[in-house]
Coordinates of C-alpha atoms in Angstrom, one line a residue:
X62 CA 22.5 -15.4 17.9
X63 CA 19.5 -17.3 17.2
X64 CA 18.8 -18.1 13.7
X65 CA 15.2 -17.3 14.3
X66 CA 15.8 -13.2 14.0
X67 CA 16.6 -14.8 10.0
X68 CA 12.8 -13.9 8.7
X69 CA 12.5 -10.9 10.5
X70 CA 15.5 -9.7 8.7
X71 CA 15.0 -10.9 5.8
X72 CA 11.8 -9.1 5.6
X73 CA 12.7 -5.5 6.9
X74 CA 15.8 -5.7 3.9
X75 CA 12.6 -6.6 1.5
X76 CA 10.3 -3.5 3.4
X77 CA 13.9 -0.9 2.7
X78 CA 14.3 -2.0 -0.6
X79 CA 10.7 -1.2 -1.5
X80 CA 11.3 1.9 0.7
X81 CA 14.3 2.8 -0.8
X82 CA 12.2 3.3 -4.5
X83 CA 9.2 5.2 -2.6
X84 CA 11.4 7.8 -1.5
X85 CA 13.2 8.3 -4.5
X86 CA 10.0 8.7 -6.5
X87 CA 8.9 10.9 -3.6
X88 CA 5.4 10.7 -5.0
X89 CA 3.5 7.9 -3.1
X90 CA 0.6 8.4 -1.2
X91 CA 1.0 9.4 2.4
X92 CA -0.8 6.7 3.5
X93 CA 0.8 3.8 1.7
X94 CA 4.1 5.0 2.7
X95 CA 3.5 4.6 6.1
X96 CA 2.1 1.3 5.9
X97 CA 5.7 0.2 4.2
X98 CA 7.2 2.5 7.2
X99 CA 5.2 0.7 10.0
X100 CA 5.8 -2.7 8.6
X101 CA 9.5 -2.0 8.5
X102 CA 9.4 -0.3 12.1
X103 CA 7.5 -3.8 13.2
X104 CA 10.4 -5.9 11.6
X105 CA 12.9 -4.2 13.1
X106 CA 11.5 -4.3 16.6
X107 CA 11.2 -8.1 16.5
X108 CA 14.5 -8.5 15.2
X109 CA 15.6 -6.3 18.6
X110 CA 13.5 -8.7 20.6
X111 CA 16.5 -11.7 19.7
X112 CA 19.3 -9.3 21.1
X113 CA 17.0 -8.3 23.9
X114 CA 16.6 -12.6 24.7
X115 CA 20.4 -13.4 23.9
X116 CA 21.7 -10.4 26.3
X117 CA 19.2 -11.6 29.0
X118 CA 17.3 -8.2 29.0
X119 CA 15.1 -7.4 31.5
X120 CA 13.5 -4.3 30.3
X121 CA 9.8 -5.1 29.1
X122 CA 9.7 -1.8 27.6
X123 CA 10.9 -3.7 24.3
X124 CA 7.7 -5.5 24.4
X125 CA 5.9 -2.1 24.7
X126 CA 6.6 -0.9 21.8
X127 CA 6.4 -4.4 19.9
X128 CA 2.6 -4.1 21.0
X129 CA 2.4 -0.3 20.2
X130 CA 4.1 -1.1 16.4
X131 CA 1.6 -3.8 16.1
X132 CA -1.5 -1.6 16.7
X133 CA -0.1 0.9 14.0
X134 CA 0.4 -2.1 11.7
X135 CA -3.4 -3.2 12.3
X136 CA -4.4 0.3 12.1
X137 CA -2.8 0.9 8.6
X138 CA -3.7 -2.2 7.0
X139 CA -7.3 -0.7 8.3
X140 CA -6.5 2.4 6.5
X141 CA -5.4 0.6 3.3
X142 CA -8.6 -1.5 3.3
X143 CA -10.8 1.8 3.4
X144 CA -9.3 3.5 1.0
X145 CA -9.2 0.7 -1.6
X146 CA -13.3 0.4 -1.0
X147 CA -13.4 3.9 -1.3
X148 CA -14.9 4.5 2.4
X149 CA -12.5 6.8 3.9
X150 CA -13.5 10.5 5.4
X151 CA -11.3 12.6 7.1
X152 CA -13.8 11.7 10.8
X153 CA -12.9 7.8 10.4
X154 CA -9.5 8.6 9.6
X155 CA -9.4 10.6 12.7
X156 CA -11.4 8.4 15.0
X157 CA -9.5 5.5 14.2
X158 CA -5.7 7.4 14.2
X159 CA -7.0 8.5 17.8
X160 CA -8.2 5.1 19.4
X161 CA -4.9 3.6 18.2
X162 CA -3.1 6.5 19.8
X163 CA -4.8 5.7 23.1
X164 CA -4.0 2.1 23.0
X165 CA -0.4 2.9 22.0
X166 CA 0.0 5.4 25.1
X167 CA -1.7 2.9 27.8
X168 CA 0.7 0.5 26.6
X169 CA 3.6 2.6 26.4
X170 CA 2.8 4.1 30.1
X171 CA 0.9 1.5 32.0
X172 CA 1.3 -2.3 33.5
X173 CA -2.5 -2.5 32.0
X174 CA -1.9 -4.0 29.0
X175 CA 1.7 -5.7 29.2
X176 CA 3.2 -6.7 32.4
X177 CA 6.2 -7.9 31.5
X178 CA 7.7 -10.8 29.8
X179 CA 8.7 -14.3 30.7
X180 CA 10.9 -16.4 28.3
X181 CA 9.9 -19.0 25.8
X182 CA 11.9 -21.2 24.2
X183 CA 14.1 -19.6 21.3
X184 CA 12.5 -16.2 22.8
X185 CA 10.5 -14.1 25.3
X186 CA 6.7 -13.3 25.2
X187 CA 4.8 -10.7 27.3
X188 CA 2.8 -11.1 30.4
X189 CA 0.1 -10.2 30.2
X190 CA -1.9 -6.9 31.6
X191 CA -5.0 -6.9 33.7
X192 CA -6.8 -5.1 30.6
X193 CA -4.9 -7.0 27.9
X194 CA -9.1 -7.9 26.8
X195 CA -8.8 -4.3 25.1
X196 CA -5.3 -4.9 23.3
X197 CA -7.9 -8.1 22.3
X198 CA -10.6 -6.3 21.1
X199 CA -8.8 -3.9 19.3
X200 CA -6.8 -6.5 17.0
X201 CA -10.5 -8.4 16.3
X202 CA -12.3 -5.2 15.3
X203 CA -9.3 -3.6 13.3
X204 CA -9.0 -7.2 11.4
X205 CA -12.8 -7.8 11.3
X206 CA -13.3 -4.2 10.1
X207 CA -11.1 -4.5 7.3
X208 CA -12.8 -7.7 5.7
X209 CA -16.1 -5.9 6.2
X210 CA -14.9 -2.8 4.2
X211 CA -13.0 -4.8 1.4
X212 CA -16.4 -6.8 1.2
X213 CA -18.5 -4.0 1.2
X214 CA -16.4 -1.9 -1.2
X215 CA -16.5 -4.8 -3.5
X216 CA -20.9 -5.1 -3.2
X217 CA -21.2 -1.5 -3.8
X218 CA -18.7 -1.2 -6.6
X219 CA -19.6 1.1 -9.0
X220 CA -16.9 -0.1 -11.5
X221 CA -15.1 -3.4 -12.7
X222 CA -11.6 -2.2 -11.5
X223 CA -13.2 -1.0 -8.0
X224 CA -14.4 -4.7 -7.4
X225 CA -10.9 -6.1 -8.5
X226 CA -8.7 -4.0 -6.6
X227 CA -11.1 -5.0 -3.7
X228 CA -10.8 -8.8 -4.2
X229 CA -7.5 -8.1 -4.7
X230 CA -6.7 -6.3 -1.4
X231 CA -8.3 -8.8 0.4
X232 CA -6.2 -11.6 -0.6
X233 CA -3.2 -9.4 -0.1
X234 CA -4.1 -8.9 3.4
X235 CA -5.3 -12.4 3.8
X236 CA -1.9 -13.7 5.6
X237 CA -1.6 -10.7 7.5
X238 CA -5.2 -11.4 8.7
X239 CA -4.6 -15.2 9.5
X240 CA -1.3 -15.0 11.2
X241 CA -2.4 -11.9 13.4
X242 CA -5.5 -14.2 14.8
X243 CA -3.3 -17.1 15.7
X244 CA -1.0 -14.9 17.1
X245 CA -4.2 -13.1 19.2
X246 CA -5.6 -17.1 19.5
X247 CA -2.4 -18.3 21.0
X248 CA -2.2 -15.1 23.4
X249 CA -5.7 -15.1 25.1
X250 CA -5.6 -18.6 25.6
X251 CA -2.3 -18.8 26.8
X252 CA -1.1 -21.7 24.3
X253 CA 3.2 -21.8 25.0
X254 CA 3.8 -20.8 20.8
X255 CA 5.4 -17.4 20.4
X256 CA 3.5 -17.0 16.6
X257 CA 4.5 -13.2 15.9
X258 CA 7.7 -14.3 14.6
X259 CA 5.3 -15.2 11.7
X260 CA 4.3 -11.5 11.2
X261 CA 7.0 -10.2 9.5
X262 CA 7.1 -12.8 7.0
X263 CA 3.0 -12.1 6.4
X264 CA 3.4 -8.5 5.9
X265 CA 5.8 -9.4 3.2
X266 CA 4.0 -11.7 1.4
X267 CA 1.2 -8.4 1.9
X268 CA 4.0 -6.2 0.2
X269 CA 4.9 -9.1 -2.5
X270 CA 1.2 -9.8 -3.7
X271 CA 1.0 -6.1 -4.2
X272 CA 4.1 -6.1 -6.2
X273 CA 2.7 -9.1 -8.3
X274 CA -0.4 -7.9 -9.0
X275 CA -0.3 -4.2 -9.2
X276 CA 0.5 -4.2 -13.0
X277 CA -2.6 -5.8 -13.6
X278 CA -4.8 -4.6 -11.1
X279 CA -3.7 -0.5 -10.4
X280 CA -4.0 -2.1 -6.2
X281 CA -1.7 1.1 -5.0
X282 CA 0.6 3.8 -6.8
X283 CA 3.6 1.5 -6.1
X284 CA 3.9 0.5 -9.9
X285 CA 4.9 4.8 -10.9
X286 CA 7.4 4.5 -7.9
X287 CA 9.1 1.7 -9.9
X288 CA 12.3 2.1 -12.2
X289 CA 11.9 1.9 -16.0
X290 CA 7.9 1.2 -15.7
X291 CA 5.6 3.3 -18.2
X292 CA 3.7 4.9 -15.3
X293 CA 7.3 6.2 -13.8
X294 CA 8.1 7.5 -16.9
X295 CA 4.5 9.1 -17.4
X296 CA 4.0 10.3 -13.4
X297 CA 7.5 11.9 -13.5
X298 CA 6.9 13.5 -16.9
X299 CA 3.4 15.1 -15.5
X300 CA 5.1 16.6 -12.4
X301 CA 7.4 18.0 -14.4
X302 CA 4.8 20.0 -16.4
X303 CA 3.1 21.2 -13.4
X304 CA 6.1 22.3 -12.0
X305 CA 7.0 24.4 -15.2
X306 CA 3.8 25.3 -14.9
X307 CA 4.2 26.8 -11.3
X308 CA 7.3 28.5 -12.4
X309 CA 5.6 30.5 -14.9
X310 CA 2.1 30.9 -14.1
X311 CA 2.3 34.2 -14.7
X312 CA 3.2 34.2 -18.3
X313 CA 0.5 33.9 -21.3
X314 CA -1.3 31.1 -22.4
X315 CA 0.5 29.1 -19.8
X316 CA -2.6 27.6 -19.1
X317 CA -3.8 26.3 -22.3
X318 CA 0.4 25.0 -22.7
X319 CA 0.0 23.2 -19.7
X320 CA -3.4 21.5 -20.9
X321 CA -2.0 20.1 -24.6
X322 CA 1.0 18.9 -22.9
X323 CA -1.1 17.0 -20.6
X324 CA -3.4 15.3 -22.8
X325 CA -0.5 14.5 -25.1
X326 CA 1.3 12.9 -22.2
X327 CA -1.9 10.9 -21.5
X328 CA -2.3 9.5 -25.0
X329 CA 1.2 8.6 -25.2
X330 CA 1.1 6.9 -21.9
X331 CA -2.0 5.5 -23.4
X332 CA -0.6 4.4 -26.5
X333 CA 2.1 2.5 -24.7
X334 CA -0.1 0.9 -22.2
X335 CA -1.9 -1.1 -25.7
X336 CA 1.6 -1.4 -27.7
X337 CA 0.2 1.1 -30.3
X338 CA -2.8 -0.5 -31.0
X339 CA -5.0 1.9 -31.6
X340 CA -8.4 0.4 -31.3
X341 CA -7.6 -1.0 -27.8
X342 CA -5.9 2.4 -27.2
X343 CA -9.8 4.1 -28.4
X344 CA -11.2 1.8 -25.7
X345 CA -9.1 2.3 -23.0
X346 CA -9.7 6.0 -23.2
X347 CA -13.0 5.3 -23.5
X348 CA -13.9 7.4 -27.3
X349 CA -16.4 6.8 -29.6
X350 CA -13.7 5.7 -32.3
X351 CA -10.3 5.5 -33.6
X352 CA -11.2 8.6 -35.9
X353 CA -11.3 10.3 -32.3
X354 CA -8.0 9.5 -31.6
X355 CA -6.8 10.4 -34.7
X356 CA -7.9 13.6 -34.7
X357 CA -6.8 14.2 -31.3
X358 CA -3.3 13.3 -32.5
X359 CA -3.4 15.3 -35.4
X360 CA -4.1 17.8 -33.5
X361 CA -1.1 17.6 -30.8
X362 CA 1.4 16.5 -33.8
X363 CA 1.6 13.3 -31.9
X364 CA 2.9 10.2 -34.7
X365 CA 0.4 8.4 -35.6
X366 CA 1.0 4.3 -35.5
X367 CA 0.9 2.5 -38.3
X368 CA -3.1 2.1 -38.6
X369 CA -2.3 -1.8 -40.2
X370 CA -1.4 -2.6 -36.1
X371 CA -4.7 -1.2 -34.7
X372 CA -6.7 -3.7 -37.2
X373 CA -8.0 -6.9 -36.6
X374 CA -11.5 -9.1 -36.1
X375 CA -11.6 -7.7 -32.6
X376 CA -11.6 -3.7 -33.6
X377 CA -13.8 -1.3 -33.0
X378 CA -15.6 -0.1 -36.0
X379 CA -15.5 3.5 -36.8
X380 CA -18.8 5.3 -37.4

């Protein structure tokens, strides 16, 4: 087989193994899940396309639902980029889940947008359709609607971290972006280069910026999804709470249980997050003082650091 199916696989063993940890947590977002689900669905598809061009396949139907795969992928990374600006409404959601859908089943059921295929070099590439222009326009609007977002989300930020995870996003997406318009480039104008090998290996690096920055940034939930992190530890810890809580709901004061534990979950995560330092710890929470969060503790019989740590030239003053 051709060595060429080597990123492709490489990058859907990446997209399970990130996968693998989503499902376990079972608390990711529905929408980032399918983005990793997509992407993975994309990889393996091209990694079919080699066994379709080393058997000699003449089925195009392969190439159907590469294109179809490929219209999700644009359509999530869309989805991503809305959500991180802090645009998304159920209409746009829908709007743009339908318009994809109808792309996906003229392609899936039509000659109009893929024809067939025709080999080239180390692989095959698709003919293309006698509406292929909408395929076109499609990809362009998906990829120039997700800058626009990111870029508006970032101008209308109402907070530091909204205009980070913004940046942030951008650049994430920014080889997906640049390998999908040479791909599109090289398609309309006919150029002899089959470029969407080079997908795969962008929506990794997408996947692998997120991983790399997430720590710093909060980009996605993917950080409480991974083993022995503080927000693991902290997410699976509140879900267990509000399942007791569930349980017995109709027992007394279960309510008021339900809120102490909480809040002392939350200033332990917090204390953590600032290695016990209780002045950044008053900060991050965003309290008027460390005598705050002292009493707070007190309060929930939480141990109190050693208050030498949470000294220093940078402290917050107490008043």
């Amino acid at each position: 087989m051709s060595i060429y199916f080597l990123p492709a696989l490489l990058a859907l063993i990446f997209k399970l193994f990130v996968l693998v940890y989503v499902l376990k947590g079972a608390r990711v977002s529905t929408l980032f899940l399918s983005l990793i689900v997509v992407f993975a669905a994309h990889n393996a598809i091209e990694i079919l396309g080699y066994f379709y061009f080393d058997q000699s396949m003449s089925d195009s139907m392969f190439f159907r639902f590469y294109y179809v795969a490929t219209a999700f992928v644009l359509l999530y990374m869309l989805l991503h980029g809305i959500a991180v600006a802090r645009m998304q409404t159920q209409w746009s959601t829908y709007f743009l889940i339908g318009v994809t859908t109808l792309i996906s089943a003229i392609t899936l059921f039509t000659d109009l947008i893929i024809a067939g295929h025709y080999s080239i070099g180390y692989s095959l590439s698709a003919v293309k359709g006698p509406i292929f222009w909408l395929f076109a326009i499609f990809a362009l609007t998906t990829l120039l609607g997700n800058i626009v977002v990111l870029i508006l989300g970032y101008r209308g930020a109402k907070s530091q971290i909204q205009s980070v995870r913004c940046t942030q996003s951008l650049y994430a997406l920014g080889p997906v972006i640049l390998v999908c318009f040479l791909t599109l480039i090289f398609k309309v104008t006919e150029v002899g280069i089959n470029a969407t090998g080079l997908i795969p290996i962008a929506t990794t690096l997408f996947l692998a910026i997120v991983l790399k920055t997430e720590s710093k940034h909060k980009l996605s939930d993917l950080r409480r999804l991974l083993p022995l992190s503080m927000e693991r530890e902290t997410t699976n810890n509140l879900m267990d709470l509000l399942d007791d809580y569930i349980r017995n709901s109709n027992e007394k004061d279960v309510y008021k249980k339900l809120q102490m534990e909480i809040e002392k979950e939350i200033i332990r995560y917090s204390l953590k997050k600032c290695d016990n330092n209780v002045s950044n710890t008053t900060k991050m929470m965003g309290l008027k003082n460390r005598s705050t969060l002292y009493s707070m503790m007190n309060r929930l019989k939480i141990e109190i650091p050693d208050r030498d740590s949470s000294t220093g030239p940078n402290s917050p003053k107490d008043s």
